[in-house]
Structures are given as structure tokens and as C-alpha cells.
Short mmCIF file of C-alpha atoms in Angstrom, two decimals:
data_model
loop_
_atom_site.label_atom_id
_atom_site.label_comp_id
_atom_site.label_asym_id
_atom_site.label_seq_id
_atom_site.Cartn_x
_atom_site.Cartn_y
_atom_site.Cartn_z
CA UNK A 1 10.19 7.92 56.22
CA UNK A 2 7.28 10.33 56.50
CA UNK A 3 4.00 10.07 54.65
CA UNK A 4 4.87 13.13 52.56
CA UNK A 5 8.17 11.59 51.44
CA UNK A 6 6.44 8.32 50.52
CA UNK A 7 3.78 10.24 48.60
CA UNK A 8 6.40 12.23 46.68
CA UNK A 9 8.35 9.07 45.81
CA UNK A 10 5.18 7.35 44.66
CA UNK A 11 4.27 10.32 42.47
CA UNK A 12 7.78 10.36 40.95
CA UNK A 13 7.53 6.63 40.32
CA UNK A 14 4.19 7.04 38.55
CA UNK A 15 5.49 9.94 36.46
CA UNK A 16 8.57 7.93 35.52
CA UNK A 17 6.43 4.95 34.53
CA UNK A 18 4.17 7.20 32.43
CA UNK A 19 7.15 8.70 30.61
CA UNK A 20 8.42 5.19 29.92
CA UNK A 21 5.05 4.10 28.53
CA UNK A 22 4.83 7.22 26.33
CA UNK A 23 8.29 6.63 24.85
CA UNK A 24 7.14 4.45 21.94
CA UNK A 25 4.13 6.58 20.90
CA UNK A 26 6.27 9.72 21.12
CA UNK A 27 9.03 8.09 19.08
CA UNK A 28 6.60 7.02 16.40
CA UNK A 29 5.08 10.50 16.26
CA UNK A 30 8.54 12.07 16.00
CA UNK A 31 9.37 9.75 13.08
CA UNK A 32 6.15 10.56 11.25
CA UNK A 33 6.53 14.31 11.86
CA UNK A 34 10.11 14.11 10.59
CA UNK A 35 9.04 12.29 7.43
CA UNK A 36 6.23 14.78 6.77
CA UNK A 37 8.59 17.69 7.44
CA UNK A 38 11.05 16.32 4.88
CA UNK A 39 8.35 15.78 2.26
CA UNK A 40 6.98 19.23 3.05
CA UNK A 41 10.39 20.80 2.50
CA UNK A 42 11.47 18.76 -0.55
CA UNK A 43 8.75 19.17 -3.19
CA UNK A 44 7.87 15.87 -4.92
CA UNK A 45 6.38 17.87 -7.82
CA UNK A 46 9.91 18.82 -8.90
CA UNK A 47 11.67 16.03 -10.80
CA UNK A 48 14.76 14.36 -9.43
CA UNK A 49 13.98 14.41 -5.72
CA UNK A 50 12.23 11.05 -5.37
CA UNK A 51 12.26 7.84 -7.42
CA UNK A 52 9.33 7.17 -9.74
CA UNK A 53 6.80 4.46 -8.92
CA UNK A 54 8.10 1.26 -10.55
CA UNK A 55 4.59 0.02 -11.40
CA UNK A 56 3.72 3.31 -13.10
CA UNK A 57 7.03 3.41 -14.92
CA UNK A 58 6.81 -0.20 -16.17
CA UNK A 59 3.08 -0.54 -16.87
CA UNK A 60 1.56 2.94 -16.90
CA UNK A 61 -0.84 1.86 -14.13
CA UNK A 62 -1.30 3.82 -10.93
CA UNK A 63 -0.72 1.82 -7.74
CA UNK A 64 -2.69 2.72 -4.58
CA UNK A 65 0.30 4.73 -3.34
CA UNK A 66 0.89 6.77 -6.51
CA UNK A 67 0.60 10.44 -5.65
CA UNK A 68 1.14 9.77 -1.94
CA UNK A 69 4.20 12.01 -1.68
CA UNK A 70 2.45 14.84 -3.54
CA UNK A 71 -0.53 14.31 -1.26
CA UNK A 72 1.67 14.50 1.85
CA UNK A 73 3.39 17.63 0.52
CA UNK A 74 0.05 19.35 -0.12
CA UNK A 75 -1.28 18.17 3.27
CA UNK A 76 1.73 19.66 5.07
CA UNK A 77 1.15 22.96 3.29
CA UNK A 78 -2.54 22.97 4.26
CA UNK A 79 -3.88 22.40 0.74
CA UNK A 80 -6.46 19.71 1.48
CA UNK A 81 -8.02 19.86 -1.99
CA UNK A 82 -4.66 19.19 -3.66
CA UNK A 83 -3.89 16.47 -1.13
CA UNK A 84 -7.18 14.72 -1.88
CA UNK A 85 -6.61 15.16 -5.60
CA UNK A 86 -3.16 13.59 -5.44
CA UNK A 87 -4.22 10.56 -3.39
CA UNK A 88 -7.50 10.54 -1.49
CA UNK A 89 -6.77 7.17 0.07
CA UNK A 90 -3.53 8.51 1.56
CA UNK A 91 -5.36 11.45 3.15
CA UNK A 92 -7.81 9.01 4.74
CA UNK A 93 -4.75 7.13 6.02
CA UNK A 94 -3.25 10.30 7.53
CA UNK A 95 -6.46 11.06 9.40
CA UNK A 96 -6.88 7.44 10.50
CA UNK A 97 -3.28 7.36 11.76
CA UNK A 98 -3.85 10.54 13.77
CA UNK A 99 -7.04 9.16 15.34
CA UNK A 100 -5.43 5.83 16.27
CA UNK A 101 -2.36 7.62 17.66
CA UNK A 102 -4.51 9.85 19.90
CA UNK A 103 -6.47 6.79 21.08
CA UNK A 104 -3.17 5.02 21.78
CA UNK A 105 -1.84 7.93 23.88
CA UNK A 106 -5.08 8.23 25.84
CA UNK A 107 -5.00 4.50 26.60
CA UNK A 108 -1.32 4.68 27.63
CA UNK A 109 -1.99 7.59 29.99
CA UNK A 110 -4.83 5.61 31.56
CA UNK A 111 -2.53 2.60 31.93
CA UNK A 112 -4.37 0.42 29.44
CA UNK A 113 -2.95 -1.28 26.36
CA UNK A 114 -4.11 -0.38 22.88
CA UNK A 115 -5.94 -3.32 21.40
CA UNK A 116 -7.35 -3.03 17.93
CA UNK A 117 -8.83 -6.38 17.09
CA UNK A 118 -9.62 -6.41 13.41
CA UNK A 119 -11.37 -9.54 12.29
CA UNK A 120 -11.20 -11.17 8.92
CA UNK A 121 -14.17 -9.19 7.61
CA UNK A 122 -12.57 -5.84 8.46
CA UNK A 123 -9.23 -6.82 6.92
CA UNK A 124 -10.95 -8.07 3.77
CA UNK A 125 -12.93 -4.83 3.68
CA UNK A 126 -9.74 -2.75 3.75
CA UNK A 127 -8.24 -4.95 1.04
CA UNK A 128 -11.33 -4.60 -1.14
CA UNK A 129 -11.36 -0.82 -0.60
CA UNK A 130 -7.72 -0.53 -1.71
CA UNK A 131 -8.32 -2.84 -4.69
CA UNK A 132 -11.41 -0.92 -5.82
CA UNK A 133 -9.59 2.41 -5.40
CA UNK A 134 -6.71 1.08 -7.52
CA UNK A 135 -9.03 -0.32 -10.18
CA UNK A 136 -11.21 2.77 -10.46
CA UNK A 137 -8.26 5.19 -10.63
CA UNK A 138 -6.91 3.23 -13.62
CA UNK A 139 -10.18 3.20 -15.58
CA UNK A 140 -11.17 6.06 -17.91
CA UNK A 141 -14.10 7.19 -15.74
CA UNK A 142 -11.82 7.26 -12.66
CA UNK A 143 -9.41 9.79 -14.09
CA UNK A 144 -10.44 12.20 -11.31
CA UNK A 145 -8.50 9.87 -8.96
CA UNK A 146 -5.24 10.17 -10.94
CA UNK A 147 -2.42 11.92 -9.11
#
């Protein structure tokens, strides 16, 4: 076997390994793009397409996810103001997902695992943020956070 043949086989092996490592991030992205495409095509503002939030229906209170589908629909159509108005926390989640996904792909290409080590303080912080968002959007002065 010549040096050129060995080099070509090594390059093919590396490319094959990279494709294998990118399979999961690509699959996740395809799933998310498919979900956003569906919500972008099927308007949640028209009744009958999606079920109502059970918490809102039973109690009249907005959960942290209320307005998420309308937010995704507006986001897909490029209306950031409407997306933020429907559910600002969801828009933050979309952007955070995109950033983590890009970081994940960069780490995979470099051959490193993605390790996000959130400690107790960070997890409690996220929980408190979601709880405060939910509380404020259900109080009279937080009506600007209603979907």
C-alpha cells in the first residue's frame, strides 16, 4: 500500500467518523425545523388547530408555555415583536437552543464532547426565572406578558 492510498483511506475514515458524530445534532435540528415548519404553516391563531392549554382552560391562569405556539408561528414568519408579545420566555428559549446547538456542532467537529455542567445555583436560577415570569404574567400589572 502506498502512502497516498493510506492517506486517502485515513481521510475517508475521518470523514466517516465526523458524519457519524454529526448524526445526532443533525437529527435534532431536522426535528426542530420540522416542528417549526409545521407551526409556521398551521396558524395557531385560528381556532381548532391545536388543543387549548389545560391550565388556562381550567383556572384562567397563564402557564409559562401559554402563547408558545403563537410565538413560534410569529418567529417563523419573522415577526419578532409579535413573537416576544406572545411569549418572551419562549423566544429566549429559541435563541438559547440555537446557541447551544451551534456550540454542540463546533465541539463535535473538533472531536470534543459537549459538556454543559449546570450547578444547583444555575438550575434554581432558571426555575426562579420561570416562576417569576409565570407569576408576573398572571398579575394585573403584568398584562403586557399575556399571550
